[in-house]
mmCIF file of C-alpha atoms in Angstrom:
data_model
loop_
_atom_site.group_PDB
_atom_site.id
_atom_site.type_symbol
_atom_site.label_atom_id
_atom_site.label_comp_id
_atom_site.label_asym_id
_atom_site.label_seq_id
_atom_site.Cartn_x
_atom_site.Cartn_y
_atom_site.Cartn_z
ATOM 1 C CA MET A 1 40.237 -122.779 -58.029
ATOM 2 C CA GLN A 2 37.870 -119.915 -57.298
ATOM 3 C CA GLU A 3 40.530 -118.298 -55.114
ATOM 4 C CA PHE A 4 43.005 -118.458 -58.002
ATOM 5 C CA ILE A 5 40.503 -116.865 -60.422
ATOM 6 C CA ASP A 6 39.750 -114.134 -57.899
ATOM 7 C CA PHE A 7 43.494 -113.602 -57.382
ATOM 8 C CA ILE A 8 44.457 -113.208 -61.056
ATOM 9 C CA SER A 9 41.321 -111.197 -61.918
ATOM 10 C CA PHE A 10 42.046 -108.687 -59.151
ATOM 11 C CA LYS A 11 38.517 -109.152 -57.852
ATOM 12 C CA ASP A 12 39.810 -108.156 -54.456
ATOM 13 C CA PRO A 13 41.377 -104.667 -54.767
ATOM 14 C CA ASN A 14 43.871 -105.589 -52.071
ATOM 15 C CA VAL A 15 45.403 -108.144 -54.466
ATOM 16 C CA VAL A 16 46.683 -105.264 -56.631
ATOM 17 C CA TYR A 17 48.440 -103.768 -53.613
ATOM 18 C CA VAL A 18 49.934 -107.152 -52.748
ATOM 19 C CA LEU A 19 51.244 -107.762 -56.261
ATOM 20 C CA LEU A 20 52.688 -104.276 -56.555
ATOM 21 C CA GLY A 21 54.256 -104.716 -53.136
ATOM 22 C CA MET A 22 55.863 -107.995 -54.200
ATOM 23 C CA LEU A 23 57.092 -106.377 -57.420
ATOM 24 C CA PHE A 24 58.757 -103.459 -55.633
ATOM 25 C CA ILE A 25 60.024 -105.291 -52.532
ATOM 26 C CA ASN A 26 61.362 -108.387 -54.246
ATOM 27 C CA SER A 27 62.959 -106.430 -57.095
ATOM 28 C CA SER A 28 64.695 -104.089 -54.629
ATOM 29 C CA THR A 29 66.140 -106.883 -52.504
ATOM 30 C CA ALA A 30 67.163 -108.991 -55.516
ATOM 31 C CA LEU A 31 68.972 -106.112 -57.252
ATOM 32 C CA ILE A 32 70.956 -104.796 -54.300
ATOM 33 C CA GLY A 33 71.263 -108.309 -52.864
ATOM 34 C CA THR A 34 73.161 -109.361 -55.979
ATOM 35 C CA PHE A 35 75.946 -106.927 -55.113
ATOM 36 C CA ALA A 36 75.940 -108.119 -51.481
ATOM 37 C CA TYR A 37 76.251 -111.677 -52.769
ATOM 38 C CA LEU A 38 79.128 -110.746 -55.071
ATOM 39 C CA ARG A 39 80.869 -108.964 -52.175
ATOM 40 C CA LYS A 40 80.530 -112.172 -50.110
ATOM 41 C CA ARG A 41 78.458 -110.281 -47.530
ATOM 42 C CA SER A 42 75.311 -112.354 -47.819
ATOM 43 C CA LEU A 43 75.293 -113.302 -44.134
ATOM 44 C CA ILE A 44 75.333 -109.626 -43.222
ATOM 45 C CA GLY A 45 71.853 -109.512 -44.772
ATOM 46 C CA ASP A 46 70.713 -112.147 -42.290
ATOM 47 C CA ALA A 47 72.137 -110.136 -39.395
ATOM 48 C CA ILE A 48 70.449 -106.975 -40.661
ATOM 49 C CA ALA A 49 67.099 -108.714 -41.072
ATOM 50 C CA HIS A 50 67.040 -110.073 -37.518
ATOM 51 C CA SER A 51 68.280 -106.769 -36.167
ATOM 52 C CA LEU A 52 65.355 -104.825 -37.598
ATOM 53 C CA LEU A 53 62.840 -106.055 -35.013
ATOM 54 C CA PRO A 54 63.905 -103.770 -32.127
ATOM 55 C CA GLY A 55 63.894 -100.809 -34.530
ATOM 56 C CA ILE A 56 60.383 -101.678 -35.679
ATOM 57 C CA CYS A 57 59.167 -101.915 -32.089
ATOM 58 C CA LEU A 58 60.811 -98.619 -31.162
ATOM 59 C CA GLY A 59 59.296 -97.016 -34.262
ATOM 60 C CA PHE A 60 55.890 -98.264 -33.163
ATOM 61 C CA LEU A 61 56.380 -96.933 -29.634
ATOM 62 C CA ALA A 62 57.446 -93.557 -31.046
ATOM 63 C CA ALA A 63 54.461 -93.292 -33.406
ATOM 64 C CA GLY A 64 51.926 -94.929 -31.086
ATOM 65 C CA GLU A 65 50.527 -96.824 -34.067
ATOM 66 C CA LYS A 66 51.615 -98.971 -37.005
ATOM 67 C CA SER A 67 52.926 -96.137 -39.154
ATOM 68 C CA LEU A 68 55.155 -97.496 -41.939
ATOM 69 C CA PRO A 69 57.425 -94.429 -42.177
ATOM 70 C CA TYR A 70 58.124 -94.644 -38.437
ATOM 71 C CA LEU A 71 58.642 -98.392 -38.593
ATOM 72 C CA LEU A 72 60.956 -98.091 -41.604
ATOM 73 C CA ALA A 73 62.975 -95.349 -39.962
ATOM 74 C CA GLY A 74 63.392 -97.427 -36.813
ATOM 75 C CA ALA A 75 64.238 -100.527 -38.830
ATOM 76 C CA PHE A 76 66.787 -98.639 -40.942
ATOM 77 C CA VAL A 77 68.591 -97.263 -37.876
ATOM 78 C CA SER A 78 68.497 -100.618 -36.126
ATOM 79 C CA GLY A 79 69.774 -102.414 -39.212
ATOM 80 C CA TRP A 80 72.598 -99.946 -39.660
ATOM 81 C CA LEU A 81 73.625 -100.266 -36.019
ATOM 82 C CA SER A 82 73.847 -104.032 -36.492
ATOM 83 C CA THR A 83 76.232 -103.731 -39.471
ATOM 84 C CA PHE A 84 78.287 -101.176 -37.564
ATOM 85 C CA ALA A 85 78.421 -103.542 -34.566
ATOM 86 C CA VAL A 86 79.566 -106.471 -36.738
ATOM 87 C CA ASP A 87 82.316 -104.418 -38.402
ATOM 88 C CA LEU A 88 83.397 -102.990 -35.021
ATOM 89 C CA ILE A 89 83.694 -106.442 -33.425
ATOM 90 C CA VAL A 90 85.658 -107.797 -36.390
ATOM 91 C CA SER A 91 88.037 -104.808 -36.570
ATOM 92 C CA LYS A 92 88.669 -104.381 -32.835
ATOM 93 C CA THR A 93 88.791 -107.996 -31.679
ATOM 94 C CA LYS A 94 89.978 -111.391 -32.888
ATOM 95 C CA VAL A 95 86.399 -112.579 -33.344
ATOM 96 C CA LYS A 96 85.752 -113.769 -36.913
ATOM 97 C CA GLN A 97 82.990 -112.273 -39.017
ATOM 98 C CA ASP A 98 80.676 -115.296 -38.843
ATOM 99 C CA ALA A 99 80.905 -115.348 -35.047
ATOM 100 C CA ALA A 100 80.364 -111.565 -34.894
ATOM 101 C CA ILE A 101 77.264 -111.900 -37.075
ATOM 102 C CA GLY A 102 75.915 -114.602 -34.766
ATOM 103 C CA ILE A 103 76.491 -112.449 -31.689
ATOM 104 C CA VAL A 104 74.883 -109.316 -33.162
ATOM 105 C CA LEU A 105 72.017 -111.205 -34.813
ATOM 106 C CA SER A 106 70.958 -113.028 -31.634
ATOM 107 C CA THR A 107 71.398 -109.973 -29.409
ATOM 108 C CA PHE A 108 69.315 -107.626 -31.571
ATOM 109 C CA PHE A 109 66.653 -110.260 -32.210
ATOM 110 C CA ALA A 110 66.347 -111.044 -28.486
ATOM 111 C CA LEU A 111 65.975 -107.339 -27.762
ATOM 112 C CA GLY A 112 63.283 -107.136 -30.432
ATOM 113 C CA ILE A 113 61.346 -110.051 -28.912
ATOM 114 C CA VAL A 114 61.525 -108.375 -25.491
ATOM 115 C CA LEU A 115 60.153 -105.112 -26.923
ATOM 116 C CA LEU A 116 57.476 -106.947 -28.935
ATOM 117 C CA THR A 117 56.332 -108.822 -25.833
ATOM 118 C CA TYR A 118 56.188 -105.557 -23.908
ATOM 119 C CA ILE A 119 54.052 -103.945 -26.612
ATOM 120 C CA GLN A 120 51.668 -106.909 -26.777
ATOM 121 C CA LYS A 121 51.248 -107.005 -23.001
ATOM 122 C CA SER A 122 50.635 -103.264 -22.942
ATOM 123 C CA GLY A 123 47.326 -103.924 -24.735
ATOM 124 C CA THR A 124 48.122 -102.268 -28.090
ATOM 125 C CA GLY A 125 50.492 -104.780 -29.694
ATOM 126 C CA LYS A 126 47.867 -107.427 -30.432
ATOM 127 C CA HIS A 127 45.770 -105.033 -32.467
ATOM 128 C CA ALA A 128 48.703 -103.343 -34.126
ATOM 129 C CA GLY A 129 49.669 -106.532 -36.020
ATOM 130 C CA LEU A 130 53.332 -106.159 -35.202
ATOM 131 C CA ASP A 131 53.619 -109.934 -34.822
ATOM 132 C CA HIS A 132 53.188 -110.102 -38.626
ATOM 133 C CA PHE A 133 56.682 -108.681 -38.911
ATOM 134 C CA LEU A 134 58.091 -111.975 -37.617
ATOM 135 C CA PHE A 135 56.913 -114.144 -40.531
ATOM 136 C CA GLY A 136 55.436 -111.580 -42.917
ATOM 137 C CA GLN A 137 51.913 -110.910 -44.110
ATOM 138 C CA ALA A 138 51.616 -109.552 -47.619
ATOM 139 C CA ALA A 139 47.879 -109.053 -47.205
ATOM 140 C CA ALA A 140 48.647 -106.323 -44.684
ATOM 141 C CA ILE A 141 50.162 -104.111 -47.413
ATOM 142 C CA THR A 142 48.078 -100.970 -47.914
ATOM 143 C CA ARG A 143 47.906 -98.350 -50.643
ATOM 144 C CA ALA A 144 50.043 -95.996 -48.552
ATOM 145 C CA ASP A 145 52.638 -98.775 -48.103
ATOM 146 C CA ILE A 146 52.838 -99.191 -51.900
ATOM 147 C CA TRP A 147 53.952 -95.594 -52.276
ATOM 148 C CA VAL A 148 56.704 -96.090 -49.684
ATOM 149 C CA VAL A 149 58.108 -99.358 -51.080
ATOM 150 C CA GLY A 150 57.684 -98.040 -54.636
ATOM 151 C CA VAL A 151 59.807 -94.975 -53.887
ATOM 152 C CA ILE A 152 62.432 -97.175 -52.197
ATOM 153 C CA PHE A 153 62.520 -99.419 -55.281
ATOM 154 C CA LEU A 154 62.996 -96.433 -57.590
ATOM 155 C CA VAL A 155 65.744 -95.033 -55.358
ATOM 156 C CA ILE A 156 67.631 -98.359 -55.343
ATOM 157 C CA LEU A 157 67.166 -98.841 -59.104
ATOM 158 C CA LEU A 158 68.328 -95.294 -59.844
ATOM 159 C CA MET A 159 71.382 -95.631 -57.591
ATOM 160 C CA ILE A 160 72.369 -98.919 -59.251
ATOM 161 C CA ILE A 161 72.056 -97.334 -62.708
ATOM 162 C CA LEU A 162 74.040 -94.236 -61.716
ATOM 163 C CA PHE A 163 76.802 -96.063 -59.817
ATOM 164 C CA TYR A 164 76.771 -99.337 -61.739
ATOM 165 C CA ARG A 165 80.456 -99.320 -62.692
ATOM 166 C CA ALA A 166 81.587 -98.220 -59.227
ATOM 167 C CA PHE A 167 79.481 -100.969 -57.632
ATOM 168 C CA ILE A 168 81.036 -103.546 -59.976
ATOM 169 C CA VAL A 169 84.606 -102.518 -59.213
ATOM 170 C CA VAL A 170 84.093 -102.460 -55.431
ATOM 171 C CA SER A 171 82.169 -105.744 -55.478
ATOM 172 C CA PHE A 172 84.758 -107.672 -57.472
ATOM 173 C CA ASN A 173 88.037 -106.059 -56.414
ATOM 174 C CA HIS A 174 88.029 -103.434 -53.679
ATOM 175 C CA GLU A 175 91.855 -103.179 -53.772
ATOM 176 C CA PHE A 176 91.728 -102.233 -57.456
ATOM 177 C CA ALA A 177 88.996 -99.696 -56.609
ATOM 178 C CA GLN A 178 91.365 -98.058 -54.119
ATOM 179 C CA SER A 179 94.259 -98.101 -56.593
ATOM 180 C CA VAL A 180 92.267 -96.207 -59.240
ATOM 181 C CA GLY A 181 91.145 -93.580 -56.736
ATOM 182 C CA LEU A 182 87.571 -94.717 -56.094
ATOM 183 C CA PRO A 183 86.266 -93.943 -52.580
ATOM 184 C CA GLU A 184 85.899 -97.654 -51.790
ATOM 185 C CA LYS A 185 84.765 -97.212 -48.185
ATOM 186 C CA LEU A 186 82.160 -94.608 -49.143
ATOM 187 C CA ILE A 187 80.797 -96.808 -51.935
ATOM 188 C CA SER A 188 80.690 -99.820 -49.585
ATOM 189 C CA PHE A 189 78.853 -97.682 -47.032
ATOM 190 C CA PHE A 190 76.419 -96.609 -49.726
ATOM 191 C CA MET A 191 75.744 -100.178 -50.902
ATOM 192 C CA THR A 192 75.243 -101.381 -47.321
ATOM 193 C CA SER A 193 72.804 -98.518 -46.724
ATOM 194 C CA LEU A 194 70.794 -99.506 -49.794
ATOM 195 C CA THR A 195 70.807 -103.132 -48.576
ATOM 196 C CA VAL A 196 69.470 -102.076 -45.170
ATOM 197 C CA LEU A 197 66.828 -99.933 -46.890
ATOM 198 C CA ALA A 198 65.694 -102.796 -49.133
ATOM 199 C CA ILE A 199 65.470 -105.218 -46.223
ATOM 200 C CA ALA A 200 63.585 -102.716 -44.096
ATOM 201 C CA ALA A 201 61.085 -102.206 -46.936
ATOM 202 C CA GLY A 202 60.409 -105.934 -47.204
ATOM 203 C CA ILE A 203 59.944 -106.947 -43.589
ATOM 204 C CA GLN A 204 56.188 -106.399 -43.602
ATOM 205 C CA ALA A 205 55.711 -108.894 -46.437
ATOM 206 C CA LEU A 206 58.447 -111.425 -45.633
ATOM 207 C CA GLY A 207 59.118 -110.971 -41.936
ATOM 208 C CA VAL A 208 62.405 -110.424 -40.142
ATOM 209 C CA VAL A 209 63.069 -114.156 -39.884
ATOM 210 C CA LEU A 210 63.065 -114.880 -43.627
ATOM 211 C CA ILE A 211 63.689 -111.586 -45.452
ATOM 212 C CA SER A 212 67.396 -112.436 -45.770
ATOM 213 C CA ALA A 213 66.374 -115.165 -48.247
ATOM 214 C CA LEU A 214 65.430 -112.383 -50.690
ATOM 215 C CA ILE A 215 68.944 -110.978 -50.442
ATOM 216 C CA ILE A 216 70.849 -114.235 -50.909
ATOM 217 C CA THR A 217 68.751 -116.783 -52.812
ATOM 218 C CA PRO A 218 67.793 -114.956 -56.047
ATOM 219 C CA ALA A 219 71.373 -113.858 -56.716
ATOM 220 C CA ALA A 220 72.790 -117.300 -55.886
ATOM 221 C CA THR A 221 70.219 -118.935 -58.183
ATOM 222 C CA ALA A 222 70.795 -116.527 -61.067
ATOM 223 C CA ARG A 223 74.575 -116.931 -60.738
ATOM 224 C CA MET A 224 74.208 -120.615 -61.619
ATOM 225 C CA TRP A 225 72.743 -119.730 -65.010
ATOM 226 C CA THR A 226 74.993 -116.931 -66.248
ATOM 227 C CA HIS A 227 78.261 -115.100 -65.651
ATOM 228 C CA TYR A 228 77.046 -111.750 -67.001
ATOM 229 C CA LEU A 229 76.147 -109.334 -64.218
ATOM 230 C CA LYS A 230 73.339 -107.571 -66.075
ATOM 231 C CA LYS A 231 71.685 -110.916 -66.802
ATOM 232 C CA ILE A 232 72.193 -111.990 -63.171
ATOM 233 C CA LEU A 233 70.438 -108.815 -61.985
ATOM 234 C CA VAL A 234 67.479 -109.310 -64.330
ATOM 235 C CA PHE A 235 67.200 -113.043 -63.664
ATOM 236 C CA ALA A 236 67.448 -112.589 -59.893
ATOM 237 C CA ALA A 237 64.692 -109.955 -59.957
ATOM 238 C CA ILE A 238 62.403 -112.201 -62.054
ATOM 239 C CA ILE A 239 62.939 -115.211 -59.767
ATOM 240 C CA SER A 240 62.303 -113.119 -56.691
ATOM 241 C CA VAL A 241 59.145 -111.452 -58.039
ATOM 242 C CA VAL A 242 57.657 -114.744 -59.254
ATOM 243 C CA SER A 243 58.375 -116.330 -55.861
ATOM 244 C CA GLY A 244 56.825 -113.333 -54.115
ATOM 245 C CA ILE A 245 53.658 -113.566 -56.190
ATOM 246 C CA GLY A 246 53.482 -117.313 -55.543
ATOM 247 C CA GLY A 247 53.865 -116.801 -51.797
ATOM 248 C CA ALA A 248 51.294 -114.008 -51.811
ATOM 249 C CA TYR A 249 48.789 -116.226 -53.631
ATOM 250 C CA VAL A 250 49.180 -119.062 -51.114
ATOM 251 C CA SER A 251 48.741 -116.562 -48.296
ATOM 252 C CA TYR A 252 45.677 -115.094 -50.064
ATOM 253 C CA ALA A 253 44.089 -118.496 -50.687
ATOM 254 C CA ASN A 254 44.690 -119.785 -47.151
ATOM 255 C CA SER A 255 43.487 -117.472 -44.417
ATOM 256 C CA GLY A 256 46.071 -116.942 -41.704
ATOM 257 C CA MET A 257 48.909 -118.433 -43.751
ATOM 258 C CA PRO A 258 52.056 -116.234 -43.443
ATOM 259 C CA THR A 259 53.580 -115.062 -46.726
ATOM 260 C CA GLY A 260 57.267 -115.206 -45.853
ATOM 261 C CA PRO A 261 57.710 -118.976 -45.521
ATOM 262 C CA TRP A 262 55.903 -119.633 -48.808
ATOM 263 C CA VAL A 263 57.999 -117.105 -50.693
ATOM 264 C CA VAL A 264 61.089 -118.877 -49.399
ATOM 265 C CA VAL A 265 59.602 -122.243 -50.419
ATOM 266 C CA PHE A 266 59.158 -120.961 -53.992
ATOM 267 C CA LEU A 267 62.694 -119.550 -53.953
ATOM 268 C CA ALA A 268 63.995 -122.903 -52.702
ATOM 269 C CA PHE A 269 62.218 -124.606 -55.600
ATOM 270 C CA PHE A 270 64.082 -122.410 -58.084
ATOM 271 C CA VAL A 271 67.355 -123.077 -56.270
ATOM 272 C CA PHE A 272 66.988 -126.855 -56.340
ATOM 273 C CA VAL A 273 65.894 -126.863 -59.984
ATOM 274 C CA SER A 274 68.920 -124.723 -60.839
ATOM 275 C CA ILE A 275 71.259 -126.967 -58.849
ATOM 276 C CA VAL A 276 70.091 -129.891 -60.964
ATOM 277 C CA ILE A 277 69.689 -128.477 -64.481
ATOM 278 C CA ALA A 278 71.621 -125.183 -64.687
ATOM 279 C CA PRO A 279 73.958 -125.330 -67.717
ATOM 280 C CA GLY A 280 77.600 -125.594 -66.738
ATOM 281 C CA LYS A 281 77.112 -125.572 -62.960
ATOM 282 C CA GLY A 282 74.168 -127.949 -62.514
ATOM 283 C CA LEU A 283 74.557 -131.524 -61.323
ATOM 284 C CA ILE A 284 73.513 -132.936 -64.700
ATOM 285 C CA SER A 285 76.111 -130.822 -66.525
ATOM 286 C CA LYS A 286 78.807 -131.781 -64.026
ATOM 287 C CA TYR A 287 77.904 -135.458 -64.353
ATOM 288 C CA LYS A 288 78.083 -135.267 -68.159
ATOM 289 C CA ARG A 289 81.399 -133.410 -67.942
ATOM 290 C CA THR A 290 82.833 -136.033 -65.583
ATOM 291 C CA ILE A 291 81.764 -138.854 -67.885
ATOM 292 C CA LYS A 292 83.273 -137.053 -70.872
ATOM 293 C CA ASN A 293 86.568 -136.375 -69.064
ATOM 294 C CA ASN A 294 86.859 -139.954 -67.799
ATOM 295 C CA ARG A 295 86.215 -141.240 -71.316
ATOM 296 C CA LYS A 296 88.829 -138.865 -72.759
ATOM 297 C CA ILE A 297 91.426 -139.971 -70.190
ATOM 298 C CA LEU A 298 90.708 -143.643 -70.864
ATOM 299 C CA HIS A 299 90.966 -143.189 -74.637
ATOM 300 C CA GLU A 300 94.229 -141.268 -74.409
ATOM 301 C CA ASN A 301 95.709 -143.794 -71.982
ATOM 302 C CA ILE A 302 94.851 -146.685 -74.338
ATOM 303 C CA LEU A 303 96.356 -144.897 -77.354
ATOM 304 C CA LYS A 304 99.450 -144.009 -75.333
ATOM 305 C CA ALA A 305 99.821 -147.615 -74.161
ATOM 306 C CA ILE A 306 99.683 -148.879 -77.768
ATOM 307 C CA TYR A 307 102.383 -146.372 -78.797
ATOM 308 C CA GLN A 308 104.564 -147.367 -75.821
ATOM 309 C CA PHE A 309 104.176 -151.080 -76.645
ATOM 310 C CA HIS A 310 105.471 -150.513 -80.184
ATOM 311 C CA GLU A 311 108.255 -148.296 -78.871
ATOM 312 C CA ASN A 312 109.301 -150.925 -76.296
ATOM 313 C CA GLN A 313 109.316 -153.601 -79.014
ATOM 314 C CA GLY A 314 111.396 -151.404 -81.314
ATOM 315 C CA ASN A 315 108.636 -151.383 -83.927
ATOM 316 C CA HIS A 316 109.016 -148.584 -86.433
ATOM 317 C CA GLU A 317 105.547 -149.270 -87.824
ATOM 318 C CA MET A 318 102.900 -148.035 -85.400
ATOM 319 C CA ASN A 319 100.030 -149.657 -87.275
ATOM 320 C CA LEU A 320 100.964 -153.234 -86.369
ATOM 321 C CA ALA A 321 98.116 -155.107 -84.664
ATOM 322 C CA ILE A 322 98.535 -156.020 -80.978
ATOM 323 C CA SER A 323 96.559 -158.272 -78.637
ATOM 324 C CA ILE A 324 94.770 -157.532 -75.392
ATOM 325 C CA GLU A 325 97.614 -159.247 -73.500
ATOM 326 C CA ASP A 326 100.149 -156.950 -75.222
ATOM 327 C CA LEU A 327 98.169 -153.912 -74.135
ATOM 328 C CA LEU A 328 97.844 -155.112 -70.533
ATOM 329 C CA SER A 329 101.609 -155.746 -70.420
ATOM 330 C CA VAL A 330 102.162 -152.002 -70.773
ATOM 331 C CA ARG A 331 99.478 -150.655 -68.462
ATOM 332 C CA ASN A 332 97.340 -152.315 -65.800
ATOM 333 C CA PHE A 333 93.896 -151.455 -67.178
ATOM 334 C CA ASP A 334 90.646 -152.738 -65.739
ATOM 335 C CA THR A 335 89.832 -155.215 -68.504
ATOM 336 C CA ALA A 336 86.097 -154.480 -68.698
ATOM 337 C CA VAL A 337 86.681 -150.704 -68.788
ATOM 338 C CA MET A 338 89.451 -151.092 -71.353
ATOM 339 C CA MET A 339 87.202 -153.158 -73.650
ATOM 340 C CA LYS A 340 84.559 -150.421 -73.552
ATOM 341 C CA GLY A 341 87.261 -147.893 -74.382
ATOM 342 C CA LEU A 342 88.497 -149.961 -77.325
ATOM 343 C CA LYS A 343 84.953 -150.243 -78.720
ATOM 344 C CA LEU A 344 84.519 -146.470 -78.583
ATOM 345 C CA LEU A 345 87.955 -145.880 -80.145
ATOM 346 C CA ILE A 346 86.973 -148.230 -83.011
ATOM 347 C CA LYS A 347 83.711 -146.302 -83.390
ATOM 348 C CA GLU A 348 85.603 -142.985 -83.452
ATOM 349 C CA GLY A 349 88.022 -144.300 -86.101
ATOM 350 C CA PHE A 350 91.241 -144.310 -84.040
ATOM 351 C CA ILE A 351 91.580 -148.123 -83.935
ATOM 352 C CA LYS A 352 90.745 -151.042 -86.230
ATOM 353 C CA LYS A 353 90.063 -154.599 -85.072
ATOM 354 C CA VAL A 354 91.947 -157.205 -87.098
ATOM 355 C CA ASP A 355 91.619 -160.923 -86.155
ATOM 356 C CA ASN A 356 90.973 -160.236 -82.454
ATOM 357 C CA LYS A 357 93.856 -157.772 -82.410
ATOM 358 C CA TYR A 358 93.844 -153.998 -82.417
ATOM 359 C CA GLN A 359 95.592 -151.742 -84.897
ATOM 360 C CA LEU A 360 96.051 -147.968 -84.869
ATOM 361 C CA THR A 361 94.552 -146.093 -87.816
ATOM 362 C CA GLU A 362 96.283 -143.061 -89.293
ATOM 363 C CA GLY A 363 94.257 -140.831 -86.978
ATOM 364 C CA GLY A 364 95.047 -143.105 -84.020
ATOM 365 C CA ILE A 365 98.790 -142.900 -84.726
ATOM 366 C CA PHE A 366 98.642 -139.109 -84.774
ATOM 367 C CA GLU A 367 96.610 -139.006 -81.557
ATOM 368 C CA SER A 368 98.854 -141.508 -79.727
ATOM 369 C CA GLN A 369 101.957 -139.509 -80.693
ATOM 370 C CA ARG A 370 100.317 -136.325 -79.460
ATOM 371 C CA VAL A 371 99.492 -137.791 -76.040
ATOM 372 C CA VAL A 372 102.968 -139.280 -75.578
ATOM 373 C CA LYS A 373 104.540 -135.998 -76.624
ATOM 374 C CA LEU A 374 102.465 -134.013 -74.075
ATOM 375 C CA HIS A 375 103.295 -136.522 -71.349
ATOM 376 C CA ARG A 376 107.032 -136.305 -71.952
ATOM 377 C CA LEU A 377 107.071 -132.537 -72.455
ATOM 378 C CA TRP A 378 105.500 -132.103 -69.029
ATOM 379 C CA GLU A 379 107.949 -134.579 -67.501
ATOM 380 C CA GLN A 380 110.826 -132.546 -68.946
ATOM 381 C CA TYR A 381 109.313 -129.330 -67.643
ATOM 382 C CA LEU A 382 108.987 -130.774 -64.130
ATOM 383 C CA LEU A 383 112.580 -132.000 -64.209
ATOM 384 C CA LYS A 384 114.121 -128.788 -65.553
ATOM 385 C CA ARG A 385 111.969 -126.121 -63.940
ATOM 386 C CA THR A 386 111.039 -127.625 -60.554
ATOM 387 C CA GLN A 387 112.757 -129.465 -57.700
ATOM 388 C CA ILE A 388 110.470 -132.483 -58.010
ATOM 389 C CA ASP A 389 112.168 -135.869 -57.648
ATOM 390 C CA THR A 390 112.647 -138.010 -60.775
ATOM 391 C CA ASP A 391 110.471 -140.755 -59.280
ATOM 392 C CA HIS A 392 107.490 -138.407 -59.147
ATOM 393 C CA VAL A 393 107.541 -136.731 -62.550
ATOM 394 C CA HIS A 394 105.660 -139.574 -64.239
ATOM 395 C CA SER A 395 102.634 -139.391 -61.918
ATOM 396 C CA GLY A 396 102.602 -135.590 -62.265
ATOM 397 C CA ALA A 397 102.599 -135.839 -66.054
ATOM 398 C CA GLU A 398 99.872 -138.520 -65.965
ATOM 399 C CA ALA A 399 97.533 -136.026 -64.324
ATOM 400 C CA ILE A 400 98.358 -133.000 -66.490
ATOM 401 C CA GLU A 401 98.799 -134.431 -69.990
ATOM 402 C CA HIS A 402 95.041 -134.698 -70.567
ATOM 403 C CA ILE A 403 94.365 -130.984 -70.055
ATOM 404 C CA ILE A 404 97.334 -129.431 -71.894
ATOM 405 C CA THR A 405 96.050 -127.172 -74.662
ATOM 406 C CA PRO A 406 97.801 -126.595 -78.025
ATOM 407 C CA GLU A 407 98.824 -123.130 -76.756
ATOM 408 C CA ILE A 408 100.499 -124.604 -73.666
ATOM 409 C CA GLU A 409 102.102 -127.294 -75.841
ATOM 410 C CA LYS A 410 103.759 -124.616 -78.007
ATOM 411 C CA GLU A 411 104.836 -122.702 -74.920
ATOM 412 C CA LEU A 412 106.430 -125.853 -73.460
ATOM 413 C CA GLU A 413 108.285 -126.519 -76.716
ATOM 414 C CA ARG A 414 109.584 -122.941 -76.739
ATOM 415 C CA GLU A 415 110.489 -122.965 -73.052
ATOM 416 C CA LEU A 416 112.307 -126.323 -73.232
ATOM 417 C CA GLY A 417 113.744 -125.916 -76.742
ATOM 418 C CA ILE A 418 112.296 -129.294 -77.752
ATOM 419 C CA ASP A 419 110.796 -130.084 -81.148
ATOM 420 C CA GLY A 420 108.989 -133.392 -81.620
ATOM 421 C CA ILE A 421 108.513 -136.231 -79.119
ATOM 422 C CA PRO A 422 111.146 -136.415 -76.347
ATOM 423 C CA LYS A 423 112.705 -139.865 -76.148
ATOM 424 C CA GLU A 424 112.985 -139.966 -72.366
ATOM 425 C CA ASP A 425 110.066 -141.547 -70.482
ATOM 426 C CA TYR A 426 110.135 -141.741 -66.693
#
């Protein structure tokens, strides 16, 4: 508890640097990572992250000390070479992108481990703290580092604001971008460069092993909650920053605990919560939607079966009561499921129960006629506009009739020249 009070009261001046670092680093990666996610280039972020290690080691060897500008420059060049290598392999060979990413990622990372081992054995690596770049150590962020990552954040934010529309067009439809005269390749190059820059800025806090999570996870999580890009950008940045602060606190409160894994744990928490409760795309929403659709299909099938029974019997009055046996003679319902459906239809006012028999209400007659009409309109469409065999039109219509909208119904009537309920039933 005391550690938490010290953390939020900024008793340790280094906590301010850590929080500012998390704010700048996590916001940068979340913002530009959203566009990488939309361009379906999330795995490239993983390749870039693992490919930064040799650049960091070479930057250290060039500077002779842990100088962030040197390390960032080396990481940026190394990261860019990795993306170039992936694109080159994909364009010049038959190797698929995922395989190319695996090849480049493992090769660059192995080279980085070799260089890191060399530096450590040379007697300077152990004291330089370069091993922190593997799993991240937010506590190692200094005041000078804040200026560097802060400038990178402002550069990325400014570029997104200035080229927002161009980024959107290239991310969603690069062919359309070319058709309207946008320099699609140049914009893609620019976005990839910003992605490499954001990843390079975050390796000290998150580590090369896990920094890719900051590119992919916040955008994927935010996408579950909204379709609007501006909201996705804001939401992704908030999730990422909160996770970064959480990971930094755990690292602060537990000496020697790396920051990167805990940031990813917090991000994973947000992902799993979103998978369960996100409106529209969450498991709970999908379950409710499935239940609702199954109930709708059952209700419409029962109403249709009642209409067909009267039609088969030559009854002109659709509100005559029928028994359970009559209903089962038309369609092979599961009896228990059908009884539940009948109870709900009574509750909704489409059916009345009269002496253990079931009778359509005025609303039920209208609804049963509508379902039968949609079923037969689609059968007619399949027969007249496709090559489908007559024996298969019924099953096709059974699947589609429940999702035909009033607009499609009018279009079918116009297309087929049919008004009212077709008499043919296949």
